[in-house]
Amino acid sequence: MARRQERAELRQDQILDAAEACFLVEGFHGASMARIATAAKMSVGHIYQYFGSKDAIIIALCERRFAGFEELLSASGQSAASPLSPVDAWISQFTWWIDPIRAPLTLEIMSEAGRNPQVAKVVERIDRRFREMMQDNLLPLAGPLPKADVAHVLEAIILLSHGMTSRITADADADPERIMAAFRLAVHSLLRDWAVGE
Amino acid sequence: MARRQERAELRQDQILDAAEACFLVEGFHGASMARIATAAKMSVGHIYQYFGSKDAIIIALCERRFAGFEELLSASGQSAASPLSPVDAWISQFTWWIDPIRAPLTLEIMSEAGRNPQVAKVVERIDRRFREMMQDNLLPLAGPLPKADVAHVLEAIILLSHGMTSRITADADADPERIMAAFRLAVHSLLRDWAVGE
DNA sequence: CAAAAAAGAATGATGGTTCATTCTTTTTAT
DNA sequence: ATAAAAAGAATGAACCATCATTCTTTTTTG
C-alpha cells in the first residue's frame, strides 16, 4: 500500500528527470512524448498513467524547479559561519540560479509563462516568496536605505537574477564567474555597501 | 524590374510581420506555417518562395528584431536636447526594450539561442554592439569609476536589461513603470551617480 | 504570350493521446 | 502456505490531427 505510493513517486521522478533532459535540449514544444518516454526508459502510454498530459508534465517540472529554489531561499535565513561577509554569503547562493544546466530550463519557463497562465501562476508565487525572503534576510544585512528606494532595490535584484539566467543561456561563452562578479558588484552597489572585498 | 524587387521586399515584411504575431502568441515551435500563412494573408507554398524554411524565418526575425535595437543604439550617440539628465535620457531608451509587445519575442530568442547556434550568433553580435555602445556613449556621462569595475558595471547593466524582458514577459501584472524605475535606480547606483531626480 | 507570382492540394513524417492487451504484484480463499 | 482471483503496472500499436515541405495548377503581370 505504501509500497505503491513509493513506486509511483519513483516513476514520477523518473518521468520528470527524463522530461527535464529533453526540454533542456529541445524546449517544451520541441520535445516529443515519444522521446521523453525513451529517455525515461518506459512506454509512452505508461507516462499517461502518471501525468494526464504533456502540459501537466511541464507544470510539474516548473513546480519542482522552483521547489529547489524555495529550499535555497528558506535555508538562507540561518547562514552558517562563513569566511565571507553576510551579504556575500547571501549572494553566493546564486550560483544555483546560474548553473548552466539549470538556466536554460528556467528561461524556457519564463518564456512559457508569457503564454501559459498555469506556468505564470507558478512563477508569480516564487517571485513573491523571493521578495519576502529578501525583505527578511537581505535587507537587514545592508546599510540603511532610503525608504522610497527599498522596493526598487528588490526589483532590481530580481532583474539581475533573471538577467543572469538569460545571459548564461543565450551566450555559450558567457563566463559564470564573470557574471557572478557583475551580480555581486551590482548588489553591493544597490545596497550601498561599498566594502566589496576582492 | 525594380518593381519586382520592391514587391518581394513587401512580401517578406508581410511574412515576417505575420510570423512575429504568431510567434508572440505561440512561440517559435508552437506556431505553424499554416497559421503564419493565414496571418500573412497568403498561401503556405508562397511563403516558401521567400524563405527556404521555417527556421529561416526565425533567423530573419531575430535579425530584424535586433536591427531595431541597433538603430536605437546608434542614435543614442547624439542625444537631442532633453529635459532629463544625460544618463536618464540614455536610460529612457529602454522603454523600447521592455515594450510588452516586444519582450516576449526577445525572451523567446534568448531561449532559442541556447539550442540554435544560428540564433546564438545573432545574439552574440548584438551583445558585442551593446557593450561597445555603452563604452562609447554611457560611460563618458558617468562619474569616474574604478577601472577594475568598468567591465562588471557594463555586464550588470546587460543583466538588468535582460532581466527586464524576462519580468515583463513572465509576469502579466508587472508594471513597466515600476520596472523602469528599478532599472533607473540600479544604473545610477552602478555609475555612482546619486543625483537621481524624482 | 511568356514568365513570374500565388494558390492550394498532395505528401509523408510526426505530434499528443488512447486503447486493447500482456505482464507483475498483491490480495483473497482455502 | 498455496492457488485462484483481482488490481495495478507496463507495453506498443493505432488514431487522427497537424506538421513542414513539395508539387501542380491557376492567376497575374510585364
Short mmCIF file of C-alpha atoms (C1' of nucleotides) in Angstrom, two decimals:
data_model
loop_
_atom_site.label_atom_id
_atom_site.label_comp_id
_atom_site.label_asym_id
_atom_site.label_seq_id
_atom_site.Cartn_x
_atom_site.Cartn_y
_atom_site.Cartn_z
CA MET A 1 0.00 0.00 0.00
CA ALA A 2 2.78 2.35 0.99
CA ARG A 3 4.77 0.30 -1.44
CA ARG A 4 2.59 1.51 -4.29
CA GLN A 5 2.91 5.14 -3.30
CA GLU A 6 6.64 4.78 -3.15
CA ARG A 7 6.85 3.23 -6.58
CA ALA A 8 4.57 5.85 -8.07
CA GLU A 9 6.79 8.62 -6.78
CA LEU A 10 9.81 6.89 -8.19
CA ARG A 11 8.16 6.68 -11.59
CA GLN A 12 7.08 10.31 -11.50
CA ASP A 13 10.60 11.43 -10.74
CA GLN A 14 11.85 9.19 -13.50
CA ILE A 15 9.50 10.89 -15.93
CA LEU A 16 10.33 14.37 -14.72
CA ASP A 17 14.06 13.70 -14.93
CA ALA A 18 13.68 12.48 -18.49
CA ALA A 19 11.42 15.36 -19.45
CA GLU A 20 13.85 17.83 -17.94
CA ALA A 21 16.68 16.42 -20.00
CA CYS A 22 14.61 16.54 -23.19
CA PHE A 23 13.23 20.01 -22.56
CA LEU A 24 16.72 21.27 -21.88
CA VAL A 25 17.83 20.23 -25.35
CA GLU A 26 14.67 20.77 -27.37
CA GLY A 27 12.46 23.11 -25.39
CA PHE A 28 8.97 22.44 -24.11
CA HIS A 29 7.37 22.33 -27.52
CA GLY A 30 10.27 20.80 -29.39
CA ALA A 31 10.45 17.70 -27.24
CA SER A 32 8.06 14.87 -28.03
CA MET A 33 6.36 12.40 -25.72
CA ALA A 34 7.99 9.59 -27.64
CA ARG A 35 11.47 10.92 -26.95
CA ILE A 36 10.63 11.65 -23.33
CA ALA A 37 9.42 8.06 -22.98
CA THR A 38 12.63 6.73 -24.46
CA ALA A 39 14.68 8.87 -22.11
CA ALA A 40 12.60 7.66 -19.18
CA LYS A 41 13.05 4.08 -20.30
CA MET A 42 9.33 3.45 -20.24
CA SER A 43 6.48 3.35 -22.69
CA VAL A 44 4.58 6.39 -23.88
CA GLY A 45 1.29 5.06 -22.61
CA HIS A 46 2.68 4.46 -19.18
CA ILE A 47 3.61 8.10 -18.78
CA TYR A 48 -0.06 8.96 -19.13
CA GLN A 49 -0.77 6.89 -16.05
CA TYR A 50 1.12 9.47 -14.03
CA PHE A 51 0.54 12.68 -15.95
CA GLY A 52 -2.69 13.50 -17.71
CA SER A 53 -1.00 15.45 -20.46
CA LYS A 54 2.28 16.83 -21.66
CA ASP A 55 1.24 20.16 -20.20
CA ALA A 56 0.85 18.55 -16.80
CA ILE A 57 4.47 17.42 -17.04
CA ILE A 58 5.54 20.95 -17.85
CA ILE A 59 3.69 22.32 -14.85
CA ALA A 60 5.04 19.64 -12.52
CA LEU A 61 8.52 20.40 -13.76
CA CYS A 62 8.11 24.10 -13.09
CA GLU A 63 6.97 23.33 -9.59
CA ARG A 64 9.89 21.04 -8.97
CA ARG A 65 12.35 23.54 -10.34
CA PHE A 66 11.17 26.26 -8.04
CA ALA A 67 10.82 23.94 -5.08
CA GLY A 68 14.59 23.71 -5.28
CA PHE A 69 14.87 27.47 -5.29
CA GLU A 70 12.45 27.86 -2.40
CA GLU A 71 14.53 25.47 -0.34
CA LEU A 72 17.50 27.64 -1.03
CA LEU A 73 15.58 30.71 -0.02
CA SER A 74 14.41 29.15 3.21
CA ALA A 75 17.87 28.00 4.12
CA SER A 76 19.26 31.46 3.59
CA GLY A 77 17.75 32.56 6.89
CA GLN A 78 20.25 30.84 9.11
CA SER A 79 23.60 31.13 7.39
CA ALA A 80 26.39 29.12 8.90
CA ALA A 81 29.72 30.61 9.83
CA SER A 82 31.34 31.75 6.61
CA PRO A 83 34.58 33.42 5.64
CA LEU A 84 32.51 35.79 3.51
CA SER A 85 30.67 38.87 4.58
CA PRO A 86 26.98 38.19 5.25
CA VAL A 87 25.94 39.90 2.03
CA ASP A 88 28.49 37.97 0.01
CA ALA A 89 27.34 34.74 1.59
CA TRP A 90 23.82 35.58 0.53
CA ILE A 91 24.96 36.43 -2.97
CA SER A 92 26.93 33.26 -3.40
CA GLN A 93 23.72 31.25 -3.21
CA PHE A 94 23.01 32.41 -6.71
CA THR A 95 25.47 30.00 -8.17
CA TRP A 96 22.43 27.71 -8.00
CA TRP A 97 20.50 30.09 -10.16
CA ILE A 98 23.09 30.33 -12.91
CA ASP A 99 24.09 26.70 -13.16
CA PRO A 100 24.37 26.25 -16.94
CA ILE A 101 22.44 23.01 -16.61
CA ARG A 102 19.63 24.78 -14.82
CA ALA A 103 19.44 28.15 -16.54
CA PRO A 104 18.05 27.15 -19.95
CA LEU A 105 15.01 25.49 -18.43
CA THR A 106 14.43 28.42 -16.12
CA LEU A 107 14.49 30.73 -19.09
CA GLU A 108 12.16 28.44 -21.01
CA ILE A 109 9.80 28.61 -18.06
CA MET A 110 9.81 32.40 -18.10
CA SER A 111 9.11 32.40 -21.80
CA GLU A 112 6.34 29.86 -21.40
CA ALA A 113 4.84 31.89 -18.56
CA GLY A 114 4.10 34.58 -21.13
CA ARG A 115 1.61 32.27 -22.86
CA ASN A 116 0.61 29.65 -20.31
CA PRO A 117 -1.32 31.07 -17.34
CA GLN A 118 -0.69 27.98 -15.24
CA VAL A 119 3.03 28.45 -15.61
CA ALA A 120 2.61 32.14 -14.92
CA LYS A 121 0.96 31.24 -11.61
CA VAL A 122 3.94 29.21 -10.51
CA VAL A 123 6.33 31.97 -11.49
CA GLU A 124 4.29 34.56 -9.69
CA ARG A 125 4.32 32.54 -6.50
CA ILE A 126 8.07 32.15 -6.47
CA ASP A 127 8.52 35.81 -7.27
CA ARG A 128 6.52 36.73 -4.19
CA ARG A 129 8.49 34.33 -2.00
CA PHE A 130 11.72 35.73 -3.36
CA ARG A 131 10.74 39.25 -2.46
CA GLU A 132 9.64 38.29 1.04
CA MET A 133 12.85 36.50 1.66
CA MET A 134 14.96 39.42 0.55
CA GLN A 135 12.94 41.67 2.81
CA ASP A 136 13.56 39.36 5.75
CA ASN A 137 17.08 38.14 5.17
CA LEU A 138 18.93 40.50 2.90
CA LEU A 139 17.84 43.99 3.83
CA PRO A 140 18.83 43.61 7.50
CA LEU A 141 22.36 42.87 6.33
CA ALA A 142 22.61 46.09 4.38
CA GLY A 143 23.15 49.62 5.48
CA PRO A 144 20.16 51.94 5.88
CA LEU A 145 18.41 52.60 2.59
CA PRO A 146 16.10 55.45 1.64
CA LYS A 147 12.67 54.04 2.39
CA ALA A 148 11.38 55.06 -1.02
CA ASP A 149 14.11 53.03 -2.72
CA VAL A 150 13.58 49.71 -0.99
CA ALA A 151 11.02 48.31 -3.42
CA HIS A 152 13.13 49.39 -6.38
CA VAL A 153 16.24 47.82 -4.93
CA LEU A 154 14.47 44.50 -4.52
CA GLU A 155 13.04 44.73 -8.01
CA ALA A 156 16.49 45.47 -9.40
CA ILE A 157 17.97 42.42 -7.71
CA ILE A 158 15.23 40.33 -9.25
CA LEU A 159 16.02 41.81 -12.64
CA LEU A 160 19.66 40.92 -12.14
CA SER A 161 18.88 37.32 -11.29
CA HIS A 162 16.67 36.89 -14.31
CA GLY A 163 19.29 38.57 -16.43
CA MET A 164 21.82 36.03 -15.25
CA THR A 165 19.67 33.12 -16.43
CA SER A 166 19.21 34.80 -19.75
CA ARG A 167 22.88 35.53 -20.34
CA ILE A 168 24.06 32.12 -19.22
CA THR A 169 21.57 30.51 -21.56
CA ALA A 170 21.90 32.68 -24.62
CA ASP A 171 25.65 33.06 -24.68
CA ALA A 172 27.50 29.78 -24.65
CA ASP A 173 30.74 31.60 -24.00
CA ALA A 174 29.41 33.55 -21.05
CA ASP A 175 31.67 33.07 -18.09
CA PRO A 176 29.66 32.25 -14.94
CA GLU A 177 32.42 33.69 -12.77
CA ARG A 178 32.35 36.96 -14.62
CA ILE A 179 28.59 37.15 -14.43
CA MET A 180 28.55 36.39 -10.74
CA ALA A 181 31.13 39.11 -10.23
CA ALA A 182 28.94 41.62 -12.01
CA PHE A 183 25.97 40.50 -9.96
CA ARG A 184 27.98 40.87 -6.76
CA LEU A 185 29.08 44.35 -7.68
CA ALA A 186 25.57 45.38 -8.59
CA VAL A 187 24.03 44.06 -5.39
CA HIS A 188 26.63 45.73 -3.22
CA SER A 189 26.13 48.91 -5.13
CA LEU A 190 22.35 48.74 -4.75
CA LEU A 191 22.71 48.14 -1.03
CA ARG A 192 25.22 50.98 -0.85
CA ASP A 193 27.63 48.61 0.71
CA TRP A 194 30.99 49.60 -0.69
CA ALA A 195 33.17 47.27 1.33
CA VAL A 196 33.47 44.91 -1.60
CA GLY A 197 36.36 42.58 -0.89
CA GLU A 198 38.39 41.49 -3.90
CA MET B 1 12.41 45.10 -62.60
CA ALA B 2 12.83 47.38 -59.62
CA ARG B 3 9.12 46.85 -59.32
CA ARG B 4 9.71 43.15 -58.67
CA GLN B 5 12.34 43.77 -56.03
CA GLU B 6 10.06 46.19 -54.30
CA ARG B 7 7.21 43.72 -54.27
CA ALA B 8 9.44 40.94 -52.97
CA GLU B 9 10.51 43.07 -50.04
CA LEU B 10 6.93 43.89 -49.29
CA ARG B 11 6.04 40.21 -49.24
CA GLN B 12 8.96 39.38 -46.97
CA ASP B 13 7.92 42.02 -44.49
CA GLN B 14 4.37 40.75 -44.72
CA ILE B 15 5.58 37.28 -43.80
CA LEU B 16 7.82 38.49 -41.01
CA ASP B 17 5.05 40.60 -39.54
CA ALA B 18 2.70 37.64 -39.55
CA ALA B 19 5.32 35.31 -38.14
CA GLU B 20 6.12 37.79 -35.41
CA ALA B 21 2.49 37.96 -34.38
CA CYS B 22 2.18 34.17 -34.34
CA PHE B 23 5.45 33.58 -32.51
CA LEU B 24 4.43 36.13 -29.92
CA VAL B 25 1.36 34.10 -29.04
CA GLU B 26 2.55 30.56 -29.62
CA GLY B 27 6.33 30.64 -29.55
CA PHE B 28 8.69 29.57 -32.30
CA HIS B 29 7.82 25.91 -32.11
CA GLY B 30 4.18 26.30 -31.26
CA ALA B 31 3.33 28.37 -34.31
CA SER B 32 2.64 26.55 -37.56
CA MET B 33 3.32 27.56 -41.12
CA ALA B 34 -0.37 27.23 -41.89
CA ARG B 35 -1.30 29.78 -39.25
CA ILE B 36 1.53 32.07 -40.26
CA ALA B 37 0.26 31.90 -43.84
CA THR B 38 -3.25 32.75 -42.74
CA ALA B 39 -1.98 35.69 -40.72
CA ALA B 40 0.07 36.86 -43.70
CA LYS B 41 -2.96 36.51 -45.95
CA MET B 42 -1.08 34.34 -48.37
CA SER B 43 -0.68 30.66 -49.13
CA VAL B 44 1.71 28.33 -47.35
CA GLY B 45 3.51 27.44 -50.53
CA HIS B 46 4.07 31.04 -51.39
CA ILE B 47 5.93 31.65 -48.19
CA TYR B 48 8.50 29.10 -49.30
CA GLN B 49 9.24 31.28 -52.29
CA TYR B 50 10.70 33.84 -49.92
CA PHE B 51 12.04 31.73 -47.06
CA GLY B 52 13.57 28.33 -47.53
CA SER B 53 12.34 27.03 -44.22
CA LYS B 54 10.59 27.94 -41.02
CA ASP B 55 13.98 28.20 -39.38
CA ALA B 56 15.00 30.80 -41.95
CA ILE B 57 12.01 32.87 -40.88
CA ILE B 58 13.08 32.60 -37.26
CA ILE B 59 16.58 33.77 -38.08
CA ALA B 60 15.35 36.63 -40.25
CA LEU B 61 13.04 37.69 -37.47
CA CYS B 62 15.86 37.69 -34.93
CA GLU B 63 17.92 39.84 -37.25
CA ARG B 64 15.09 42.25 -37.78
CA ARG B 65 14.38 42.49 -34.07
CA PHE B 66 17.92 43.41 -33.27
CA ALA B 67 18.26 45.70 -36.24
CA GLY B 68 15.69 47.82 -34.43
CA PHE B 69 17.77 47.75 -31.30
CA GLU B 70 20.96 48.59 -33.16
CA GLU B 71 19.30 51.63 -34.66
CA LEU B 72 18.40 52.74 -31.17
CA LEU B 73 21.96 52.18 -30.03
CA SER B 74 23.38 54.17 -32.92
CA ALA B 75 21.00 57.04 -32.34
CA SER B 76 21.96 57.23 -28.70
CA GLY B 77 25.23 58.88 -29.67
CA GLN B 78 23.81 62.26 -30.47
CA SER B 79 21.03 62.86 -27.99
CA ALA B 80 18.86 65.84 -28.69
CA ALA B 81 18.18 68.48 -26.09
CA SER B 82 16.25 66.83 -23.32
CA PRO B 83 14.76 67.89 -20.03
CA LEU B 84 16.37 64.81 -18.49
CA SER B 85 19.90 64.39 -17.29
CA PRO B 86 22.10 62.74 -19.95
CA VAL B 87 22.13 59.45 -18.08
CA ASP B 88 18.37 59.49 -17.66
CA ALA B 89 17.93 60.25 -21.34
CA TRP B 90 20.08 57.24 -22.12
CA ILE B 91 18.10 55.07 -19.73
CA SER B 92 14.77 56.10 -21.12
CA GLN B 93 15.63 54.47 -24.42
CA PHE B 94 14.97 51.20 -22.72
CA THR B 95 11.28 51.65 -22.92
CA TRP B 96 11.84 50.13 -26.37
CA TRP B 97 13.36 47.10 -24.76
CA ILE B 98 10.52 46.44 -22.36
CA ASP B 99 7.61 47.07 -24.66
CA PRO B 100 5.22 44.25 -23.66
CA ILE B 101 4.65 43.56 -27.34
CA ARG B 102 8.35 43.19 -27.93
CA ALA B 103 9.61 41.49 -24.78
CA PRO B 104 8.12 38.01 -25.20
CA LEU B 105 9.75 37.50 -28.57
CA THR B 106 13.06 38.80 -27.28
CA LEU B 107 12.89 36.30 -24.45
CA GLU B 108 11.95 33.54 -26.84
CA ILE B 109 15.01 34.45 -28.88
CA MET B 110 17.25 34.18 -25.84
CA SER B 111 15.80 30.81 -25.00
CA GLU B 112 16.17 29.63 -28.57
CA ALA B 113 19.76 30.86 -28.65
CA GLY B 114 20.53 28.18 -26.08
CA ARG B 115 19.76 25.48 -28.64
CA ASN B 116 20.10 27.08 -32.06
CA PRO B 117 23.65 28.17 -32.88
CA GLN B 118 22.48 30.44 -35.68
CA VAL B 119 20.31 32.36 -33.27
CA ALA B 120 23.16 32.39 -30.77
CA LYS B 121 25.30 34.09 -33.40
CA VAL B 122 22.82 36.91 -33.82
CA VAL B 123 22.53 37.39 -30.08
CA GLU B 124 26.26 37.41 -29.66
CA ARG B 125 26.66 40.11 -32.27
CA ILE B 126 24.14 42.41 -30.67
CA ASP B 127 25.65 41.81 -27.26
CA ARG B 128 29.00 42.98 -28.54
CA ARG B 129 27.48 46.06 -30.16
CA PHE B 130 25.64 46.85 -26.94
CA ARG B 131 28.82 46.75 -24.92
CA GLU B 132 30.70 48.96 -27.38
CA MET B 133 27.96 51.48 -27.37
CA MET B 134 27.86 51.70 -23.60
CA GLN B 135 31.59 52.12 -23.55
CA ASP B 136 31.33 54.99 -26.04
CA ASN B 137 28.14 56.72 -25.02
CA LEU B 138 27.25 55.86 -21.46
CA LEU B 139 30.48 55.74 -19.53
CA PRO B 140 31.52 59.29 -20.52
CA LEU B 141 28.30 60.50 -18.93
CA ALA B 142 29.09 58.91 -15.59
CA GLY B 143 31.44 59.91 -12.87
CA PRO B 144 34.86 58.30 -12.66
CA LEU B 145 34.67 54.59 -11.96
CA PRO B 146 37.33 52.28 -10.56
CA LYS B 147 38.99 50.88 -13.67
CA ALA B 148 38.62 47.33 -12.42
CA ASP B 149 34.88 47.74 -12.11
CA VAL B 150 34.09 49.00 -15.59
CA ALA B 151 33.59 45.61 -17.22
CA HIS B 152 31.43 44.46 -14.34
CA VAL B 153 29.30 47.57 -14.47
CA LEU B 154 28.61 47.04 -18.16
CA GLU B 155 27.86 43.39 -17.59
CA ALA B 156 25.47 44.30 -14.78
CA ILE B 157 23.58 46.72 -17.00
CA ILE B 158 23.22 43.98 -19.57
CA LEU B 159 21.90 41.66 -16.88
CA LEU B 160 19.38 44.30 -15.90
CA SER B 161 18.13 44.74 -19.45
CA HIS B 162 17.68 41.04 -19.95
CA GLY B 163 16.01 40.81 -16.58
CA MET B 164 13.52 43.42 -17.71
CA THR B 165 12.49 41.38 -20.74
CA SER B 166 12.11 38.36 -18.57
CA ARG B 167 9.99 40.06 -15.92
CA ILE B 168 7.80 41.87 -18.39
CA THR B 169 7.15 38.62 -20.20
CA ALA B 170 6.70 36.24 -17.30
CA ASP B 171 4.59 38.44 -15.07
CA ALA B 172 1.48 39.77 -16.74
CA ASP B 173 0.91 42.13 -13.82
CA ALA B 174 4.41 43.53 -13.93
CA ASP B 175 4.24 47.29 -14.12
CA PRO B 176 6.58 48.63 -16.82
CA GLU B 177 6.87 51.93 -14.96
CA ARG B 178 7.94 50.19 -11.80
CA ILE B 179 10.46 48.06 -13.61
CA MET B 180 11.90 51.04 -15.43
CA ALA B 181 12.21 52.83 -12.10
CA ALA B 182 14.15 49.93 -10.65
CA PHE B 183 16.37 49.86 -13.73
CA ARG B 184 16.97 53.58 -13.43
CA LEU B 185 17.91 53.30 -9.78
CA ALA B 186 20.22 50.39 -10.47
CA VAL B 187 22.02 52.10 -13.34
CA HIS B 188 22.52 55.29 -11.37
CA SER B 189 23.76 53.28 -8.48
CA LEU B 190 26.18 51.32 -10.66
CA LEU B 191 27.50 54.54 -12.14
CA ARG B 192 27.75 56.03 -8.65
CA ASP B 193 25.64 58.87 -9.84
CA TRP B 194 23.39 59.70 -6.93
CA ALA B 195 21.68 62.75 -8.34
CA VAL B 196 18.58 60.75 -9.15
CA GLY B 197 15.82 63.17 -9.89
CA GLU B 198 12.36 62.05 -8.86
"C1'" DC C 1 2.00 35.21 -74.56
"C1'" DA C 2 5.57 34.05 -71.78
"C1'" DA C 3 7.32 34.24 -67.00
"C1'" DA C 4 6.83 35.26 -62.52
"C1'" DA C 5 3.56 35.21 -58.53
"C1'" DA C 6 0.32 32.97 -56.00
"C1'" DA C 7 -2.62 29.41 -54.59
"C1'" DG C 8 -3.66 25.28 -52.59
"C1'" DA C 9 -3.88 20.42 -52.91
"C1'" DA C 10 -0.73 16.33 -52.09
"C1'" DT C 11 2.86 14.11 -49.11
"C1'" DG C 12 4.94 11.66 -45.68
"C1'" DA C 13 6.50 12.23 -41.19
"C1'" DT C 14 5.45 13.23 -36.53
"C1'" DG C 15 2.58 15.22 -32.93
"C1'" DG C 16 -0.07 14.03 -28.45
"C1'" DT C 17 -3.27 10.86 -26.84
"C1'" DT C 18 -5.94 6.50 -26.32
"C1'" DC C 19 -6.67 1.71 -26.15
"C1'" DA C 20 -6.58 -3.21 -26.07
"C1'" DT C 21 -3.57 -6.24 -24.28
"C1'" DT C 22 0.01 -8.60 -21.55
"C1'" DC C 23 2.93 -8.98 -17.63
"C1'" DT C 24 3.60 -8.47 -12.42
"C1'" DT C 25 2.29 -7.86 -7.99
"C1'" DT C 26 -0.93 -8.02 -4.33
"C1'" DT C 27 -4.95 -9.79 -2.12
"C1'" DT C 28 -8.20 -13.37 -1.03
"C1'" DA C 29 -9.82 -18.02 -0.15
"C1'" DT C 30 -8.90 -22.44 1.02
"C1'" DA D 1 1.01 -21.76 2.79
"C1'" DT D 2 -0.55 -22.13 -1.78
"C1'" DA D 3 -3.57 -21.48 -5.61
"C1'" DA D 4 -7.09 -18.67 -7.62
"C1'" DA D 5 -8.64 -14.11 -8.39
"C1'" DA D 6 -8.36 -9.24 -8.64
"C1'" DA D 7 -5.70 -5.00 -9.28
"C1'" DG D 8 -2.16 -2.44 -10.96
"C1'" DA D 9 1.85 -1.61 -13.93
"C1'" DA D 10 3.50 -1.50 -18.31
"C1'" DT D 11 3.52 -2.02 -23.20
"C1'" DG D 12 3.36 -0.52 -28.04
"C1'" DA D 13 0.48 -0.29 -31.86
"C1'" DA D 14 -3.41 2.56 -33.70
"C1'" DC D 15 -5.66 7.19 -34.06
"C1'" DC D 16 -6.39 11.29 -36.09
"C1'" DA D 17 -4.86 15.81 -36.35
"C1'" DT D 18 -1.28 18.58 -37.67
"C1'" DC D 19 3.34 19.43 -39.05
"C1'" DA D 20 6.81 21.38 -42.52
"C1'" DT D 21 7.62 20.92 -47.07
"C1'" DT D 22 6.89 19.99 -52.14
"C1'" DC D 23 4.27 19.71 -56.40
"C1'" DT D 24 0.91 21.01 -59.56
"C1'" DT D 25 -2.24 24.20 -61.06
"C1'" DT D 26 -4.17 28.76 -61.68
"C1'" DT D 27 -3.76 33.74 -61.81
"C1'" DT D 28 -1.49 37.88 -62.53
"C1'" DT D 29 1.73 40.91 -64.65
"C1'" DG D 30 5.05 42.96 -67.77
#
